[in-house]
């Protein structure tokens, strides 16, 4: 019979590592070989008696696995290989760290004890082959040395590591090959144990467990498998080991096993024991028909026991004081935020349920009888832990040895550990088990205010936890905004105004999740809503006060204006342009409004200041439309009988007189008007009965000065005009009979049917009178830092191109590159929106559109703010 160590002689490693010793020792006693720990045993030709006599292999495997898991491979402070912490096979006395044995040294393990003490307590374990053919395990702790024989009849023992056999670099596993001698131990066997996948940190009560997930099963009742069901799509991250009892049959774990991601190992073993069985329940009696305390969560002291005879249901935010709380009929957390530190929940009757809408962040005691244990349910229950829109954290072990725990990771659920009979983990959100659960803090709480249709950018920062591999996710963002999961940057162009409650969840490098509440305000786009034009003024006369108005942004507004003529000014808080101009001319006035948050926008106007009112000879009435001089002769000979303003020249007097006091025949009229034109060729139509002449800027462009009937069709004349004001004069006479006079013209802003109709504006937002209309063959322009035409500015201009084309049925990819903003419409529907200041992109944005067979109207809108100007549309 082997000599086995008593519990009092075992050195201390992780708090729950005792679980693994109980697992393997139980298997050895029952004559069971634990395949998860033994890589191979050369027993194919051995008899049953020989194998039984070699059962020392089970004991060796137990401690090899335990020691390798404890060693951790690197120094916790430097994360480097160390002569004190890790695994070594150095031959010098110093290499054995003061724990050298007589005989042949085999391997050394060393680590920092974490059993409930914040002090760093080195533990060194060495294996050696002594002169009696025994493999001896020596433990050296705080000057105390304990030797335990692990195997007898051992002829040789050799250790090797991976990735380097001599353990000179950080090792991932250690293999021990033992050769027995004599008739009592003829077997040679090898066993491999993995080292923990994470670096040791400084010891503390909060990180004392490496077995974060334990499914005990129900072997006494012969319950069928499974004991762990993985039915969700989110990752189940286990900081440490996951152990599932396999007594139930061949499939103790079902579902997508790739979602289970332990940093240590995942084992399915037969006959595991309850690691928390020694816990002693609080001494308390649940009174029948008792009344709950008036205020939930109040405790007199951290060790005080508070009893709730009736079920407790939380629907509002509740803060638990440090204490030991007994829920005789269960605890249901249905809504609100539940918090508390140094709390222990004992639920002898009823169950625990956390609803989807609840937010929970509670921490277990870090010392005392219930250290690291947060929830204890001793009865057979179904426990439901639902993750919602925020991450919930149960910072301690949930101990339910007879219950079934159902975890639904809606977003993220953090558990310090789980010891249960059976567990089901579902949902798309992540679940993380293991201590510690880092405290993370995300800022700023109030994010910068944004503006509709204006590019937005804000960076969220998080401290605490493991920064390497940190990711972010946000819910409740305004439409048009999104969050970069790897940088924490919120960006995009918002489309809706309002105040938005945003939940940001941070996952650190260990997948620990923390949610925080933030606010984003989006205000309407700041816009100058009026006036459309500025009135004409006169030198020396009080200007008609005109008030600019704004919408959007964050009032109050501040106003400025550039380019006003001398004598005029704008009210800084009112936006009213007023005064008495002292100089004449045509002025370009740029009005700027700035809101209280510093956002600003501009609007350009043309302002005409005249030296005097333009009055045709013989009249002293200013013209609001056409200034009509009516003469009672057919030769336009002064004085005029009548002067009046005519809205249009579209008269058909028949055989009557044009006005009272005028003759029905032998009269004449001169109409005069100053008109603002864009650049282009205009077609004037002049109809008359009898004679008519047309002048543009004093030049006769049409002459039909003779008696005649009203023609059909009406004669036309094409006149090229520059952008700006031009004086139009129509002269007409009537000899006798019917009297009729008409004048109209067509704008050059019409397509010739073969190209794109380009309407060019000297404003940045497609407003005001166009400066130019022309037909462009393609939308493919690179003006650099020049203006499209001489009459236009080099910056702050815009263009709209339209064209109707025939398409075959199919899927088309449209690409629009612009410097600065560009928008693409198809049949009046906005399909691509890049309406913001930007350099020309290396890869122009594109959109895929399913087009029906037939004609479709394509429209491109473009603006240039400053710098280079470029616009290109293509499709395929």
mmCIF file of C-alpha atoms in Angstrom, residues 354-359 385-392 408-413 429 475 503 505 515:
data_model
loop_
_atom_site.group_PDB
_atom_site.id
_atom_site.type_symbol
_atom_site.label_atom_id
_atom_site.label_comp_id
_atom_site.label_asym_id
_atom_site.label_seq_id
_atom_site.Cartn_x
_atom_site.Cartn_y
_atom_site.Cartn_z
ATOM 1 C CA UNK A 354 -32.247 38.030 -12.194
ATOM 2 C CA UNK A 355 -34.470 39.401 -14.974
ATOM 3 C CA UNK A 356 -33.339 40.765 -18.329
ATOM 4 C CA UNK A 357 -33.972 44.391 -17.402
ATOM 5 C CA UNK A 358 -32.096 44.289 -14.097
ATOM 6 C CA UNK A 359 -28.580 45.568 -13.535
ATOM 7 C CA UNK A 385 -29.389 34.663 -14.340
ATOM 8 C CA UNK A 386 -30.384 36.737 -17.384
ATOM 9 C CA UNK A 387 -28.084 39.256 -19.015
ATOM 10 C CA UNK A 388 -29.774 42.395 -20.298
ATOM 11 C CA UNK A 389 -28.798 45.600 -22.061
ATOM 12 C CA UNK A 390 -26.126 46.165 -19.396
ATOM 13 C CA UNK A 391 -23.412 43.850 -18.123
ATOM 14 C CA UNK A 392 -24.156 42.301 -14.732
ATOM 15 C CA UNK A 408 -28.586 33.735 -20.527
ATOM 16 C CA UNK A 409 -25.944 36.126 -21.769
ATOM 17 C CA UNK A 410 -28.040 38.894 -23.329
ATOM 18 C CA UNK A 411 -25.049 41.239 -23.406
ATOM 19 C CA UNK A 412 -22.556 40.091 -20.791
ATOM 20 C CA UNK A 413 -22.679 38.274 -17.441
ATOM 21 C CA UNK A 429 -23.940 37.609 -25.139
ATOM 22 C CA UNK A 475 -26.467 50.638 -27.707
ATOM 23 C CA UNK A 503 -25.185 52.320 -22.834
ATOM 24 C CA UNK A 505 -20.092 48.249 -22.428
ATOM 25 C CA UNK A 515 -21.530 48.848 -18.624
#
